[in-house]
mmCIF file of C-alpha atoms in Angstrom:
data_model
loop_
_atom_site.group_PDB
_atom_site.id
_atom_site.type_symbol
_atom_site.label_atom_id
_atom_site.label_comp_id
_atom_site.label_asym_id
_atom_site.label_seq_id
_atom_site.Cartn_x
_atom_site.Cartn_y
_atom_site.Cartn_z
ATOM 1 C CA MET A 21 10.081 -27.464 -15.618
ATOM 2 C CA ASN A 22 11.578 -27.862 -19.091
ATOM 3 C CA SER A 23 14.844 -29.844 -18.906
ATOM 4 C CA GLU A 24 16.431 -27.909 -21.789
ATOM 5 C CA LYS A 25 15.603 -24.620 -20.098
ATOM 6 C CA LYS A 26 17.109 -25.867 -16.842
ATOM 7 C CA LEU A 27 20.268 -27.091 -18.573
ATOM 8 C CA THR A 28 20.707 -23.796 -20.437
ATOM 9 C CA SER A 29 20.369 -21.724 -17.272
ATOM 10 C CA GLU A 30 22.888 -23.953 -15.467
ATOM 11 C CA LEU A 31 25.405 -23.566 -18.304
ATOM 12 C CA LEU A 32 24.989 -19.791 -18.221
ATOM 13 C CA GLN A 33 25.552 -19.815 -14.478
ATOM 14 C CA GLN A 34 28.681 -21.979 -14.788
ATOM 15 C CA ALA A 35 30.066 -19.579 -17.388
ATOM 16 C CA ASP A 36 29.586 -16.677 -14.925
ATOM 17 C CA ILE A 37 27.184 -14.978 -17.314
ATOM 18 C CA ILE A 38 24.375 -14.977 -14.751
ATOM 19 C CA ASP A 39 24.386 -15.416 -11.003
ATOM 20 C CA GLU A 40 22.425 -17.930 -8.945
ATOM 21 C CA ALA A 41 19.432 -15.647 -8.380
ATOM 22 C CA GLN A 42 19.112 -14.975 -12.092
ATOM 23 C CA MET A 43 19.413 -18.690 -12.792
ATOM 24 C CA GLN A 44 16.517 -19.469 -10.461
ATOM 25 C CA GLN A 45 14.471 -16.721 -12.081
ATOM 26 C CA LEU A 46 15.114 -18.173 -15.537
ATOM 27 C CA GLN A 47 14.189 -21.664 -14.373
ATOM 28 C CA GLN A 48 10.840 -20.480 -13.124
ATOM 29 C CA HIS A 49 8.166 -20.745 -15.782
ATOM 30 C CA GLY A 50 4.971 -18.801 -15.424
ATOM 31 C CA SER A 51 1.587 -20.362 -16.054
ATOM 32 C CA PRO A 52 -1.379 -18.590 -17.700
ATOM 33 C CA TRP A 53 -3.331 -16.138 -15.568
ATOM 34 C CA TRP A 54 -6.510 -18.229 -15.654
ATOM 35 C CA LEU A 55 -4.588 -21.249 -14.399
ATOM 36 C CA GLN A 56 -3.082 -19.180 -11.580
ATOM 37 C CA ILE A 57 -6.575 -18.088 -10.517
ATOM 38 C CA LEU A 58 -7.846 -21.678 -10.547
ATOM 39 C CA GLN A 59 -4.829 -22.868 -8.575
ATOM 40 C CA GLY A 60 -5.338 -20.104 -6.017
ATOM 41 C CA ILE A 61 -9.030 -20.966 -5.570
ATOM 42 C CA ALA A 62 -8.229 -24.667 -5.269
ATOM 43 C CA ALA A 63 -5.486 -23.994 -2.715
ATOM 44 C CA TRP A 64 -7.738 -21.865 -0.491
ATOM 45 C CA ILE A 65 -10.555 -24.439 -0.646
ATOM 46 C CA ALA A 66 -8.141 -27.280 0.145
ATOM 47 C CA SER A 67 -6.598 -25.353 3.022
ATOM 48 C CA LEU A 68 -10.068 -24.589 4.394
ATOM 49 C CA PHE A 69 -10.859 -28.299 4.598
ATOM 50 C CA ILE A 70 -7.442 -29.170 6.010
ATOM 51 C CA ILE A 71 -7.506 -26.453 8.670
ATOM 52 C CA SER A 72 -11.098 -27.179 9.735
ATOM 53 C CA ALA A 73 -10.352 -30.893 10.047
ATOM 54 C CA PHE A 74 -7.147 -30.194 11.962
ATOM 55 C CA ILE A 75 -8.079 -27.309 14.239
ATOM 56 C CA GLY A 76 -11.733 -28.158 14.896
ATOM 57 C CA PRO A 77 -11.197 -31.300 16.993
ATOM 58 C CA ILE A 78 -8.301 -29.686 18.879
ATOM 59 C CA LEU A 79 -10.398 -26.661 19.853
ATOM 60 C CA ALA A 80 -13.288 -28.933 20.857
ATOM 61 C CA VAL A 81 -11.174 -31.252 23.017
ATOM 62 C CA SER A 82 -8.506 -28.995 24.530
ATOM 63 C CA ASP A 83 -9.289 -26.375 27.151
ATOM 64 C CA GLY A 84 -5.780 -25.096 27.832
ATOM 65 C CA SER A 85 -4.066 -22.276 26.043
ATOM 66 C CA THR A 86 -0.785 -24.166 25.767
ATOM 67 C CA ILE A 87 -2.127 -26.701 23.269
ATOM 68 C CA LYS A 88 -3.769 -24.023 21.148
ATOM 69 C CA ALA A 89 -0.589 -21.950 21.108
ATOM 70 C CA GLY A 90 1.441 -25.044 20.191
ATOM 71 C CA VAL A 91 -0.885 -25.849 17.298
ATOM 72 C CA ALA A 92 -0.695 -22.247 16.110
ATOM 73 C CA VAL A 93 3.113 -22.338 16.158
ATOM 74 C CA ILE A 94 3.061 -25.627 14.211
ATOM 75 C CA LEU A 95 0.781 -24.067 11.598
ATOM 76 C CA LEU A 96 3.020 -21.006 11.274
ATOM 77 C CA ALA A 97 6.136 -23.162 10.959
ATOM 78 C CA GLY A 98 4.403 -25.323 8.354
ATOM 79 C CA SER A 99 3.363 -22.254 6.386
ATOM 80 C CA ILE A 100 6.937 -20.964 6.357
ATOM 81 C CA TRP A 101 8.141 -24.335 5.075
ATOM 82 C CA LEU A 102 5.471 -24.330 2.375
ATOM 83 C CA ALA A 103 6.485 -20.794 1.396
ATOM 84 C CA THR A 104 9.926 -22.097 0.373
ATOM 85 C CA ARG A 105 8.302 -24.240 -2.346
ATOM 86 C CA ARG A 106 7.912 -22.655 -5.752
ATOM 87 C CA GLN A 107 4.631 -24.220 -6.878
ATOM 88 C CA GLU A 108 1.804 -21.708 -7.139
ATOM 89 C CA PHE A 109 -0.697 -24.067 -5.483
ATOM 90 C CA VAL A 110 1.602 -24.536 -2.479
ATOM 91 C CA GLN A 111 2.276 -20.795 -2.292
ATOM 92 C CA HIS A 112 -1.435 -20.026 -1.845
ATOM 93 C CA LEU A 113 -1.722 -22.930 0.587
ATOM 94 C CA SER A 114 1.073 -21.479 2.735
ATOM 95 C CA VAL A 115 -0.726 -18.123 2.950
ATOM 96 C CA SER A 116 -3.992 -19.662 4.135
ATOM 97 C CA VAL A 117 -2.237 -21.928 6.647
ATOM 98 C CA ALA A 118 -0.275 -18.959 8.026
ATOM 99 C CA LEU A 119 -3.451 -16.897 8.427
ATOM 100 C CA ALA A 120 -5.083 -19.781 10.277
ATOM 101 C CA GLY A 121 -2.107 -20.176 12.597
ATOM 102 C CA GLN A 122 -1.920 -16.455 13.212
ATOM 103 C CA GLY A 123 -5.632 -16.239 13.940
ATOM 104 C CA LEU A 124 -5.455 -19.176 16.372
ATOM 105 C CA LEU A 125 -2.474 -17.641 18.179
ATOM 106 C CA VAL A 126 -4.142 -14.235 18.465
ATOM 107 C CA TYR A 127 -7.329 -15.895 19.746
ATOM 108 C CA THR A 128 -5.287 -17.759 22.352
ATOM 109 C CA LEU A 129 -3.627 -14.550 23.507
ATOM 110 C CA TYR A 130 -7.017 -12.843 23.680
ATOM 111 C CA GLU A 131 -8.307 -15.627 25.945
ATOM 112 C CA LEU A 132 -5.175 -15.348 28.059
ATOM 113 C CA PHE A 133 -5.227 -11.551 28.582
ATOM 114 C CA ASN A 134 -8.955 -10.971 27.952
ATOM 115 C CA HIS A 135 -8.278 -7.630 26.272
ATOM 116 C CA VAL A 136 -8.793 -6.531 22.685
ATOM 117 C CA ASP A 137 -5.776 -4.194 22.652
ATOM 118 C CA ALA A 138 -3.474 -7.037 23.706
ATOM 119 C CA ALA A 139 -4.743 -9.139 20.825
ATOM 120 C CA ALA A 140 -4.202 -6.247 18.388
ATOM 121 C CA TYR A 141 -0.640 -5.703 19.625
ATOM 122 C CA ALA A 142 0.062 -9.424 19.377
ATOM 123 C CA CYS A 143 -1.335 -9.619 15.852
ATOM 124 C CA ALA A 144 0.816 -6.694 14.727
ATOM 125 C CA VAL A 145 3.962 -8.201 16.265
ATOM 126 C CA ILE A 146 3.314 -11.650 14.763
ATOM 127 C CA THR A 147 2.740 -10.287 11.272
ATOM 128 C CA ALA A 148 5.862 -8.121 11.549
ATOM 129 C CA LEU A 149 7.928 -11.160 12.552
ATOM 130 C CA LEU A 150 6.518 -13.143 9.644
ATOM 131 C CA LEU A 151 8.056 -10.618 7.274
ATOM 132 C CA LEU A 152 11.474 -11.946 8.297
ATOM 133 C CA SER A 153 10.581 -15.358 6.814
ATOM 134 C CA PRO A 154 10.655 -16.224 3.082
ATOM 135 C CA LEU A 155 7.114 -15.170 2.199
ATOM 136 C CA ASN A 156 5.727 -14.577 -1.264
ATOM 137 C CA GLN A 157 4.487 -11.122 -2.233
ATOM 138 C CA LEU A 158 0.827 -11.964 -1.576
ATOM 139 C CA HIS A 159 1.660 -13.026 1.971
ATOM 140 C CA GLN A 160 3.893 -9.983 2.475
ATOM 141 C CA ARG A 161 1.100 -7.617 1.446
ATOM 142 C CA LEU A 162 -1.414 -9.414 3.670
ATOM 143 C CA SER A 163 0.957 -9.361 6.639
ATOM 144 C CA ILE A 164 1.721 -5.653 6.288
ATOM 145 C CA SER A 165 -1.971 -4.849 5.807
ATOM 146 C CA ILE A 166 -2.996 -6.834 8.896
ATOM 147 C CA ALA A 167 -0.277 -5.230 11.014
ATOM 148 C CA LEU A 168 -1.279 -1.759 9.820
ATOM 149 C CA ILE A 169 -4.980 -2.360 10.503
ATOM 150 C CA CYS A 170 -4.184 -3.633 14.001
ATOM 151 C CA LEU A 171 -2.061 -0.590 14.784
ATOM 152 C CA LEU A 172 -4.703 1.800 13.433
ATOM 153 C CA SER A 173 -7.377 0.090 15.543
ATOM 154 C CA LEU A 174 -5.382 1.033 18.645
ATOM 155 C CA LEU A 175 -5.661 4.747 17.854
ATOM 156 C CA HIS A 176 -8.559 6.574 19.480
ATOM 157 C CA SER A 177 -7.649 10.174 18.723
ATOM 158 C CA ALA A 178 -8.588 12.008 15.549
ATOM 159 C CA THR A 179 -5.425 14.097 15.797
ATOM 160 C CA VAL A 180 -3.175 11.035 16.001
ATOM 161 C CA VAL A 181 -4.974 9.386 13.071
ATOM 162 C CA ALA A 182 -4.482 12.543 10.989
ATOM 163 C CA LEU A 183 -0.784 12.658 11.843
ATOM 164 C CA GLY A 184 -0.424 8.929 11.141
ATOM 165 C CA SER A 185 -2.089 9.175 7.751
ATOM 166 C CA ASN A 186 0.214 12.064 6.827
ATOM 167 C CA VAL A 187 3.243 10.025 7.873
ATOM 168 C CA LEU A 188 2.042 7.089 5.736
ATOM 169 C CA ALA A 189 1.495 9.312 2.706
ATOM 170 C CA ALA A 190 4.872 11.017 3.134
ATOM 171 C CA GLY A 191 6.596 7.645 3.511
ATOM 172 C CA ALA A 192 4.928 6.310 0.367
ATOM 173 C CA ILE A 193 5.999 9.401 -1.588
ATOM 174 C CA LEU A 194 9.595 9.033 -0.379
ATOM 175 C CA LEU A 195 9.666 5.374 -1.421
ATOM 176 C CA TRP A 196 8.200 6.142 -4.843
ATOM 177 C CA CYS A 197 10.659 8.964 -5.444
ATOM 178 C CA SER A 198 13.631 6.796 -4.399
ATOM 179 C CA ARG A 199 12.468 3.690 -6.253
ATOM 180 C CA LEU A 200 15.493 3.613 -8.550
ATOM 181 C CA LYS A 201 17.825 3.512 -5.537
ATOM 182 C CA TRP A 202 16.243 0.571 -3.702
ATOM 183 C CA ALA A 203 14.921 -1.462 -6.654
ATOM 184 C CA GLY A 204 18.157 -3.432 -6.944
ATOM 185 C CA ILE A 205 18.821 -4.229 -3.297
ATOM 186 C CA ARG A 206 18.369 -7.640 -1.714
ATOM 187 C CA HIS A 207 15.040 -7.065 0.043
ATOM 188 C CA ALA A 208 13.461 -4.995 -2.711
ATOM 189 C CA ASP A 209 10.424 -7.315 -2.851
ATOM 190 C CA LYS A 210 9.570 -6.570 0.778
ATOM 191 C CA LEU A 211 10.018 -2.837 0.204
ATOM 192 C CA LYS A 212 7.750 -3.075 -2.833
ATOM 193 C CA SER A 213 5.036 -4.781 -0.773
ATOM 194 C CA LEU A 214 5.451 -2.161 1.961
ATOM 195 C CA LEU A 215 5.254 0.601 -0.645
ATOM 196 C CA GLU A 216 2.029 -0.684 -2.204
ATOM 197 C CA VAL A 217 0.281 -1.232 1.127
ATOM 198 C CA THR A 218 1.422 2.169 2.405
ATOM 199 C CA THR A 219 0.214 3.896 -0.757
ATOM 200 C CA LEU A 220 -3.192 2.248 -0.563
ATOM 201 C CA ALA A 221 -3.491 3.045 3.149
ATOM 202 C CA GLY A 222 -2.475 6.656 2.526
ATOM 203 C CA LEU A 223 -5.132 7.070 -0.155
ATOM 204 C CA CYS A 224 -7.855 5.469 1.974
ATOM 205 C CA LEU A 225 -6.998 7.490 5.080
ATOM 206 C CA ALA A 226 -6.800 10.697 3.036
ATOM 207 C CA LEU A 227 -10.300 10.115 1.657
ATOM 208 C CA MET A 228 -11.489 9.273 5.163
ATOM 209 C CA GLY A 229 -10.036 12.560 6.428
ATOM 210 C CA GLN A 230 -11.957 14.496 3.802
ATOM 211 C CA CYS A 231 -15.158 12.599 4.663
ATOM 212 C CA LEU A 232 -14.895 13.190 8.422
ATOM 213 C CA PRO A 233 -17.893 15.596 8.499
ATOM 214 C CA MET A 234 -20.066 12.919 6.871
ATOM 215 C CA LEU A 235 -18.897 10.012 9.038
ATOM 216 C CA ASP A 236 -20.046 9.445 12.597
ATOM 217 C CA LEU A 237 -16.673 8.557 14.128
ATOM 218 C CA SER A 238 -17.004 10.372 17.439
ATOM 219 C CA ASP A 239 -17.120 7.124 19.414
ATOM 220 C CA TRP A 240 -13.831 5.991 17.877
ATOM 221 C CA LEU A 241 -11.904 9.224 17.309
ATOM 222 C CA GLY A 242 -13.188 11.448 20.075
ATOM 223 C CA ASN A 243 -14.573 14.961 19.678
ATOM 224 C CA LYS A 244 -11.660 16.668 17.893
ATOM 225 C CA LEU A 245 -12.737 15.976 14.318
ATOM 226 C CA ASP A 246 -12.401 19.649 13.324
ATOM 227 C CA VAL A 247 -8.787 19.707 14.495
ATOM 228 C CA ALA A 248 -8.133 16.531 12.526
ATOM 229 C CA ARG A 249 -9.635 18.067 9.367
ATOM 230 C CA ALA A 250 -7.407 21.117 9.757
ATOM 231 C CA LEU A 251 -4.360 18.878 10.168
ATOM 232 C CA TYR A 252 -5.315 16.856 7.105
ATOM 233 C CA SER A 253 -5.607 19.995 4.965
ATOM 234 C CA ALA A 254 -2.535 21.782 6.323
ATOM 235 C CA LEU A 255 -0.181 18.817 6.217
ATOM 236 C CA GLY A 256 -1.602 17.694 2.871
ATOM 237 C CA SER A 257 -0.712 21.096 1.449
ATOM 238 C CA VAL A 258 2.807 20.820 2.853
ATOM 239 C CA ILE A 259 3.242 17.352 1.344
ATOM 240 C CA LEU A 260 1.990 18.431 -2.090
ATOM 241 C CA ILE A 261 4.195 21.540 -2.175
ATOM 242 C CA SER A 262 7.215 19.514 -1.011
ATOM 243 C CA THR A 263 6.581 16.883 -3.689
ATOM 244 C CA VAL A 264 6.387 19.478 -6.464
ATOM 245 C CA PHE A 265 9.453 21.238 -5.055
ATOM 246 C CA TRP A 266 11.493 18.002 -5.208
ATOM 247 C CA LEU A 267 10.226 16.840 -8.597
ATOM 248 C CA SER A 268 11.025 20.229 -10.169
ATOM 249 C CA ARG A 269 14.583 20.308 -8.856
ATOM 250 C CA PHE A 270 16.081 20.112 -12.377
ATOM 251 C CA ALA A 271 13.945 22.936 -13.784
ATOM 252 C CA THR A 272 15.144 26.498 -14.168
ATOM 253 C CA VAL A 273 14.701 28.833 -11.236
ATOM 254 C CA PRO A 274 11.875 30.906 -12.813
ATOM 255 C CA SER A 275 9.981 27.769 -13.877
ATOM 256 C CA ARG A 276 10.437 26.229 -10.456
ATOM 257 C CA LEU A 277 9.176 29.333 -8.699
ATOM 258 C CA ALA A 278 6.182 29.431 -11.021
ATOM 259 C CA LEU A 279 5.356 25.763 -10.313
ATOM 260 C CA ILE A 280 5.656 26.284 -6.558
ATOM 261 C CA THR A 281 3.439 29.381 -6.786
ATOM 262 C CA ILE A 282 0.802 27.529 -8.796
ATOM 263 C CA THR A 283 0.898 24.584 -6.381
ATOM 264 C CA THR A 284 0.524 26.911 -3.402
ATOM 265 C CA ALA A 285 -2.461 28.582 -5.069
ATOM 266 C CA LEU A 286 -4.044 25.171 -5.621
ATOM 267 C CA CYS A 287 -3.478 24.259 -1.980
ATOM 268 C CA VAL A 288 -5.178 27.474 -0.871
ATOM 269 C CA LEU A 289 -8.141 26.939 -3.193
ATOM 270 C CA LEU A 290 -8.548 23.231 -2.421
ATOM 271 C CA TYR A 291 -7.891 23.531 1.298
ATOM 272 C CA PRO A 292 -11.267 21.912 2.210
ATOM 273 C CA ALA A 293 -10.520 18.963 -0.124
ATOM 274 C CA SER A 294 -7.630 17.377 1.751
ATOM 275 C CA GLY A 295 -8.105 14.013 0.049
ATOM 276 C CA LEU A 296 -7.544 15.649 -3.320
ATOM 277 C CA LEU A 297 -4.263 17.174 -2.121
ATOM 278 C CA PHE A 298 -2.943 13.820 -0.891
ATOM 279 C CA SER A 299 -4.086 11.983 -4.017
ATOM 280 C CA THR A 300 -2.407 14.548 -6.258
ATOM 281 C CA ALA A 301 0.892 14.271 -4.381
ATOM 282 C CA LEU A 302 0.796 10.474 -4.520
ATOM 283 C CA MET A 303 -0.153 10.554 -8.209
ATOM 284 C CA LEU A 304 2.879 12.702 -9.024
ATOM 285 C CA ALA A 305 5.145 10.375 -7.026
ATOM 286 C CA CYS A 306 3.719 7.237 -8.674
ATOM 287 C CA PHE A 307 4.122 8.804 -12.107
ATOM 288 C CA TYR A 308 7.738 9.621 -11.274
ATOM 289 C CA GLY A 309 8.193 6.030 -10.078
ATOM 290 C CA SER A 310 6.939 4.739 -13.479
ATOM 291 C CA SER A 311 3.940 2.827 -12.144
ATOM 292 C CA THR A 312 0.986 3.077 -14.507
ATOM 293 C CA ARG A 313 -1.306 0.993 -12.310
ATOM 294 C CA TRP A 314 -0.822 3.069 -9.177
ATOM 295 C CA THR A 315 -0.980 6.314 -11.135
ATOM 296 C CA LEU A 316 -4.398 5.314 -12.447
ATOM 297 C CA LEU A 317 -5.482 4.337 -8.924
ATOM 298 C CA CYS A 318 -4.421 7.757 -7.645
ATOM 299 C CA LEU A 319 -6.371 9.399 -10.470
ATOM 300 C CA LEU A 320 -9.418 7.383 -9.408
ATOM 301 C CA SER A 321 -8.866 8.556 -5.830
ATOM 302 C CA MET A 322 -8.709 12.156 -7.084
ATOM 303 C CA LEU A 323 -12.021 11.650 -8.897
ATOM 304 C CA VAL A 324 -13.619 10.279 -5.715
ATOM 305 C CA ALA A 325 -12.240 13.215 -3.699
ATOM 306 C CA ILE A 326 -13.591 15.757 -6.202
ATOM 307 C CA SER A 327 -17.007 14.067 -6.212
ATOM 308 C CA GLN A 328 -17.160 14.021 -2.421
ATOM 309 C CA PHE A 329 -16.091 17.656 -2.225
ATOM 310 C CA TYR A 330 -18.693 18.742 -4.761
ATOM 311 C CA TYR A 331 -21.575 16.965 -3.014
ATOM 312 C CA GLN A 332 -20.703 17.726 0.610
ATOM 313 C CA LEU A 333 -23.127 20.016 2.431
ATOM 314 C CA GLN A 334 -20.679 22.148 4.425
ATOM 315 C CA LEU A 335 -20.252 24.628 1.535
ATOM 316 C CA ASN A 336 -22.879 26.056 -0.784
ATOM 317 C CA LEU A 337 -22.942 25.087 -4.440
ATOM 318 C CA LEU A 338 -21.818 28.498 -5.740
ATOM 319 C CA HIS A 339 -18.782 28.503 -3.450
ATOM 320 C CA LYS A 340 -17.731 24.992 -4.503
ATOM 321 C CA SER A 341 -18.252 25.734 -8.186
ATOM 322 C CA ALA A 342 -16.121 28.870 -7.923
ATOM 323 C CA ILE A 343 -13.345 26.944 -6.159
ATOM 324 C CA LEU A 344 -13.296 24.228 -8.827
ATOM 325 C CA ALA A 345 -13.433 26.795 -11.640
ATOM 326 C CA PHE A 346 -10.483 28.791 -10.288
ATOM 327 C CA SER A 347 -8.589 25.546 -9.675
ATOM 328 C CA GLY A 348 -9.132 24.622 -13.316
ATOM 329 C CA LEU A 349 -7.744 27.967 -14.425
ATOM 330 C CA VAL A 350 -4.684 27.470 -12.239
ATOM 331 C CA LEU A 351 -4.123 24.008 -13.750
ATOM 332 C CA LEU A 352 -4.424 25.467 -17.263
ATOM 333 C CA ALA A 353 -1.773 28.023 -16.349
ATOM 334 C CA ALA A 354 0.465 25.215 -15.095
ATOM 335 C CA TRP A 355 -0.071 23.245 -18.310
ATOM 336 C CA TRP A 356 0.798 26.291 -20.419
ATOM 337 C CA LEU A 357 3.936 26.837 -18.375
ATOM 338 C CA LEU A 358 5.063 23.235 -18.812
ATOM 339 C CA GLN A 359 4.442 23.353 -22.556
ATOM 340 C CA ARG A 360 6.484 26.520 -22.841
ATOM 341 C CA TYR A 361 9.286 25.008 -20.765
ATOM 342 C CA GLN A 362 9.394 21.866 -22.930
ATOM 343 C CA ARG A 363 9.512 23.924 -26.132
ATOM 344 C CA ARG A 364 12.416 25.904 -24.718
ATOM 345 C CA LEU A 365 14.314 22.670 -23.930
ATOM 346 C CA ALA A 366 13.629 21.352 -27.462
#
């Protein structure tokens, strides 16, 4: 750390120009992106050697679950202590050590209960508790992703998965639309990690819902795949219409009615393409939340959904072409309406 930079930030803090959090942010100096990548690779390689040398002999010698659980708790506590350090190398090291401790603890619980569901519940609870510790954003995203995957693995009903994916998408849209309200609170970094993981999970599950006829998921989701597809399409339409209704709240009443009518027409036309409906709603919310990266990702998801819809075999080519053509005309009408509304405001 540069001593002059540290001294300047301390003087600003003493003069009550900045607070302590801003002072710490000013004292942190970022390294080049290529150096961050090298430090991350080095940290994960170093942690791999450390963990294998530490855990390997213990697993080979000990037969009881108490010792394994104790070692896992020590690893988790050590990872939390490492997470309080600001060096990038140590930050990556804390993530890998925490994953090793979590994996060892979940394995111990699996041996104790001899049931996969118990291990999944335990993994979700452990990762949720880790969010209460001072983790970096990489570790927060990994913890939320692991907890979400464990909870989804416990679902064995296509209807419940469809409802869950709709809840995730709706939650992501609410967080994006209220980003200005929670961006300045104390735990905004955790909410940001939750928002990004929820958005990605909503997009993936929406595309999975559209691809249900092509995927052989009967062993996992039961035999109600048609009901799940209907739920995906119906609730996706509701979410898209609700998103447009909220985003157009400052427009005039005729313009708002026209936008809602156009959106409803799109939902009727694109009813078989549920993934496209979800991706469009999330794209609008991400654009409103001023996130270029996630807006582009949603556009990519829309492209994947359109491609899958065009090449699926449930509808004939003429029917799909007509649907896409009429949808394009509806979008052109919406664009013309927006242009006219903007000219009227100017």
